[in-house]
Amino acid sequence: MTKLAIMGAMEEEIEPLLSYFDNINIVEYADNKYYEVKYKGLNIVIAYSKIGKVFASLTASTMIQKFSCDTLLFSGVAGAINPNLHIGDLIIANKLCQHDLDITAFGHKNGYVPGGKIFVETSEELRQIAKKVAVQNSLKVIEGTIATGDQFVHSSERKDFIQNIFNADALEMEGASVAVVCDALNIPFFILRAISDSADMDAGFDFDEFLQMSAKNSADYIMKIVEELIK
C-alpha cells in the first residue's frame, strides 16, 4: 500500500477523521473536495461522496484513478435488517449487493446484470486486520452482508424482501457501488457501517446526535486500522 483512500457518504462522517490531521491540502475536483494528508509517512486522501450510488461511484473512481489510491476504506451508517443488530453496533461487510438492481423481467436474478455479479466480496486481508483491531480494543464488530440501493428503506415489506432475496444484514446507499468500482479496478477495499436504525428503535431517537457520536467512534476505529496497516 502506497496511498490510502478513506471515504464517507456525508460530510459528518469524515469530519472526526479530519480532526486527526494538521496539514491538510484540499483539492477541488469534479464538484467535490478531496483532503490530502500524510500520517506517519503514509499518504491518505479523505473525501465524502454525497449520498447515493452514483456519487459514491464517482468519488471512489476519482480517488483511485486521479489520486492513485491503491487501498480504500469506507465508513458510514446503515440500517439494520438482521434483528440481532442494534443501534450503535458495528458491521463490516464481507460482501455487498445492489438490492434495487432489477432486470428480472429479462429472466435474471435480482441484483444481477450481464457482465456483473450479484455479490462483490471485500478484502479478506483488510477484514482480518479490522477484526484483530476490534479484539485488541474490546469492540464488538460483526461481519455480514450489506445491501445497497438508491432509496431510504423504511417499510418492513421492503426490508423483508431484501432479507429474503439477498440474506442481507444491513442496508445503506453507497457500499455496493464502491465495491463494484474497487473490484473492477482491482483495489482492496473495506466497508464499515454503524447501525443507525433498527427494528427495536426508540421513538425518541435523535439521528443527528447519533451520527455525530457514531462518526467519532468509527473514525477512532478506522484510525486504529490505519495504524495496523502502517505496521
Coordinates of C-alpha atoms in Angstrom, one line a residue:
M1 CA 0.0 0.0 0.0
T2 CA 1.4 3.4 -1.0
K3 CA -1.7 5.6 -0.8
L4 CA -4.9 5.1 1.2
A5 CA -8.4 6.4 0.4
I6 CA -10.8 6.9 3.2
M7 CA -14.4 7.6 2.2
G8 CA -17.7 8.5 3.8
A9 CA -21.1 9.4 2.3
M10 CA -21.8 12.5 4.3
E11 CA -19.6 15.4 5.5
E12 CA -20.4 14.5 9.1
E13 CA -18.9 11.0 8.6
I14 CA -15.5 12.4 7.7
E15 CA -15.2 15.4 10.0
P16 CA -13.9 13.4 13.0
L17 CA -11.3 11.8 10.8
L18 CA -10.0 15.2 9.5
S19 CA -9.5 16.3 13.1
Y20 CA -6.6 13.8 13.4
F21 CA -4.6 15.9 11.0
D22 CA -2.9 19.3 11.0
N23 CA -1.6 19.9 7.5
I24 CA -4.5 19.3 5.1
N25 CA -4.3 20.0 1.4
I26 CA -7.7 20.5 -0.2
V27 CA -8.1 19.6 -3.8
E28 CA -11.4 20.6 -5.6
Y29 CA -12.3 18.3 -8.4
A30 CA -15.5 17.0 -10.1
D31 CA -17.7 19.2 -7.9
N32 CA -16.2 17.7 -4.7
K33 CA -13.4 18.3 -2.2
Y34 CA -10.6 15.8 -1.6
Y35 CA -8.5 16.2 1.6
E36 CA -4.8 15.1 1.2
V37 CA -2.9 14.4 4.4
K38 CA 0.2 12.5 5.5
Y39 CA 0.2 10.2 8.5
K40 CA 3.4 8.5 9.8
G41 CA 4.8 8.5 6.3
L42 CA 1.6 7.2 4.6
N43 CA -0.2 9.4 2.1
I44 CA -4.0 9.5 2.7
V45 CA -6.9 11.0 0.7
I46 CA -10.1 11.6 2.6
A47 CA -13.5 12.5 0.9
Y48 CA -17.2 12.3 1.4
S49 CA -19.1 11.3 -1.7
K50 CA -22.6 12.7 -1.1
I51 CA -25.4 10.2 -0.7
G52 CA -26.2 7.5 -3.3
K53 CA -24.6 5.1 -5.7
V54 CA -23.7 7.5 -8.5
F55 CA -21.9 10.0 -6.3
A56 CA -20.2 7.1 -4.4
S57 CA -19.0 5.5 -7.7
L58 CA -17.7 8.8 -8.9
T59 CA -15.8 9.6 -5.7
A60 CA -14.3 6.1 -5.4
S61 CA -13.2 6.1 -9.0
T62 CA -11.7 9.6 -8.7
M63 CA -9.7 8.6 -5.5
I64 CA -8.3 5.5 -7.3
Q65 CA -7.7 6.9 -10.8
K66 CA -6.9 10.6 -10.2
F67 CA -5.3 10.4 -6.8
S68 CA -3.7 7.0 -7.3
C69 CA -5.0 5.4 -4.1
D70 CA -4.4 1.7 -4.0
T71 CA -6.5 0.7 -0.9
L72 CA -9.9 2.1 0.1
L73 CA -11.7 2.2 3.5
F74 CA -15.3 3.3 3.7
S75 CA -17.0 4.3 6.9
G76 CA -20.6 5.4 7.5
V77 CA -24.0 4.4 8.9
A78 CA -26.6 1.8 7.9
G79 CA -30.0 0.5 8.8
A80 CA -30.3 -3.0 10.4
I81 CA -32.2 -5.9 8.8
N82 CA -30.7 -8.6 11.0
P83 CA -32.7 -8.5 14.2
N84 CA -29.6 -9.2 16.2
L85 CA -28.2 -5.8 15.1
H86 CA -29.0 -2.8 17.4
I87 CA -28.3 0.9 17.2
G88 CA -24.6 1.6 17.6
D89 CA -23.5 -1.9 16.6
L90 CA -20.7 -2.0 14.1
I91 CA -20.8 -4.2 11.0
I92 CA -18.1 -4.9 8.4
A93 CA -19.2 -6.2 5.0
N94 CA -17.9 -9.5 3.8
K95 CA -19.9 -9.0 0.6
L96 CA -22.3 -6.4 -0.8
C97 CA -25.1 -6.4 -3.3
Q98 CA -27.4 -3.8 -5.0
H99 CA -30.9 -4.6 -3.8
D100 CA -32.6 -2.1 -6.3
L101 CA -30.9 -3.5 -9.4
D102 CA -33.8 -5.3 -11.1
I103 CA -33.9 -6.7 -14.6
T104 CA -35.9 -9.8 -13.5
A105 CA -38.2 -9.1 -16.5
F106 CA -35.4 -10.5 -18.7
G107 CA -35.1 -13.7 -16.7
H108 CA -32.2 -12.5 -14.5
K109 CA -32.0 -12.7 -10.7
N110 CA -32.4 -9.6 -8.5
G111 CA -29.2 -7.7 -8.2
Y112 CA -27.6 -9.1 -11.4
V113 CA -26.8 -7.6 -14.8
P114 CA -24.9 -9.4 -17.5
G115 CA -21.2 -8.8 -17.1
G116 CA -21.6 -8.2 -13.4
K117 CA -22.3 -10.3 -10.4
I118 CA -24.8 -10.2 -7.6
F119 CA -22.3 -10.1 -4.7
V120 CA -18.9 -8.4 -4.6
E121 CA -16.6 -9.6 -1.8
T122 CA -14.5 -7.2 0.3
S123 CA -10.8 -7.8 1.0
E124 CA -10.2 -10.8 3.3
E125 CA -6.9 -9.3 4.5
L126 CA -8.5 -5.9 5.5
R127 CA -11.3 -7.7 7.3
Q128 CA -8.8 -9.8 9.3
I129 CA -6.9 -6.6 10.3
A130 CA -10.2 -4.9 11.3
K131 CA -11.2 -7.9 13.4
K132 CA -7.8 -8.0 15.1
V133 CA -8.1 -4.3 15.9
A134 CA -11.6 -4.8 17.3
V135 CA -10.4 -7.6 19.6
Q136 CA -7.5 -5.5 20.8
N137 CA -9.8 -2.7 21.6
S138 CA -12.7 -4.7 23.0
L139 CA -15.0 -3.6 20.2
K140 CA -18.0 -5.7 19.2
V141 CA -17.9 -5.9 15.4
I142 CA -19.9 -8.4 13.3
E143 CA -19.3 -9.5 9.8
G144 CA -22.2 -9.7 7.3
T145 CA -23.8 -8.9 4.0
I146 CA -24.7 -5.3 3.2
A147 CA -27.3 -4.4 0.6
T148 CA -27.1 -1.0 -1.2
G149 CA -29.8 0.9 -3.0
D150 CA -30.7 4.4 -4.1
Q151 CA -33.6 4.6 -1.7
F152 CA -34.0 5.1 2.0
V153 CA -35.8 1.9 3.0
H154 CA -38.3 2.3 5.9
S155 CA -41.0 -0.2 5.1
S156 CA -40.9 -3.6 6.7
E157 CA -42.1 -5.2 3.5
R158 CA -39.1 -4.0 1.6
K159 CA -36.8 -5.0 4.4
D160 CA -38.3 -8.5 4.4
F161 CA -37.9 -8.7 0.6
I162 CA -34.2 -7.7 0.8
Q163 CA -33.5 -10.2 3.6
N164 CA -35.3 -13.0 1.8
I165 CA -33.7 -12.4 -1.6
F166 CA -30.1 -11.4 -0.5
N167 CA -29.9 -12.6 3.1
A168 CA -28.6 -9.2 3.9
D169 CA -27.8 -8.0 7.5
A170 CA -27.8 -4.2 6.9
L171 CA -28.9 -1.6 4.4
E172 CA -27.3 1.6 3.1
M173 CA -27.0 3.7 -0.1
E174 CA -23.3 3.6 -1.2
G175 CA -21.3 0.5 -0.3
A176 CA -22.0 -1.9 -3.2
S177 CA -21.3 0.8 -5.8
V178 CA -17.9 1.4 -4.2
A179 CA -17.4 -2.3 -4.2
V180 CA -18.1 -2.6 -7.9
V181 CA -15.6 0.2 -8.7
C182 CA -12.9 -1.3 -6.4
D183 CA -13.5 -4.8 -7.7
A184 CA -13.2 -3.7 -11.4
L185 CA -10.0 -1.7 -10.7
N186 CA -8.5 -4.5 -8.5
I187 CA -8.3 -2.3 -5.4
P188 CA -8.5 -3.9 -1.9
F189 CA -11.4 -2.3 0.0
F190 CA -13.2 -2.4 3.3
I191 CA -16.7 -1.2 4.3
L192 CA -17.6 -0.3 7.9
R193 CA -21.1 0.7 9.0
A194 CA -22.5 1.8 12.3
I195 CA -26.2 0.8 12.8
S196 CA -28.3 4.0 13.0
D197 CA -31.8 2.4 12.9
S198 CA -33.2 -1.0 13.7
A199 CA -36.4 -2.8 14.4
D200 CA -36.3 -2.0 18.1
M201 CA -35.8 1.8 17.7
D202 CA -36.6 4.1 20.5
A203 CA -39.2 6.7 19.4
G204 CA -37.1 9.5 21.0
F205 CA -34.0 8.6 18.9
D206 CA -32.1 11.6 17.7
F207 CA -30.4 10.8 14.4
D208 CA -28.2 13.9 14.2
E209 CA -26.8 13.2 17.7
F210 CA -26.2 9.6 16.8
L211 CA -24.5 10.5 13.6
Q212 CA -22.0 12.7 15.5
M213 CA -21.3 10.0 18.1
S214 CA -21.0 7.1 15.6
A215 CA -18.8 9.1 13.2
K216 CA -16.4 9.8 16.1
N217 CA -16.4 6.1 17.2
S218 CA -16.0 4.9 13.6
A219 CA -13.1 7.4 13.0
D220 CA -11.3 6.2 16.1
Y221 CA -11.7 2.6 14.8
I222 CA -10.6 3.4 11.3
M223 CA -7.5 5.2 12.6
K224 CA -6.6 2.2 14.6
I225 CA -6.9 0.1 11.5
V226 CA -4.7 2.6 9.7
E227 CA -2.1 2.2 12.4
E228 CA -2.1 -1.5 11.9
L229 CA -1.8 -1.1 8.1
I230 CA 1.2 1.1 8.6
K231 CA 2.9 -1.6 10.6

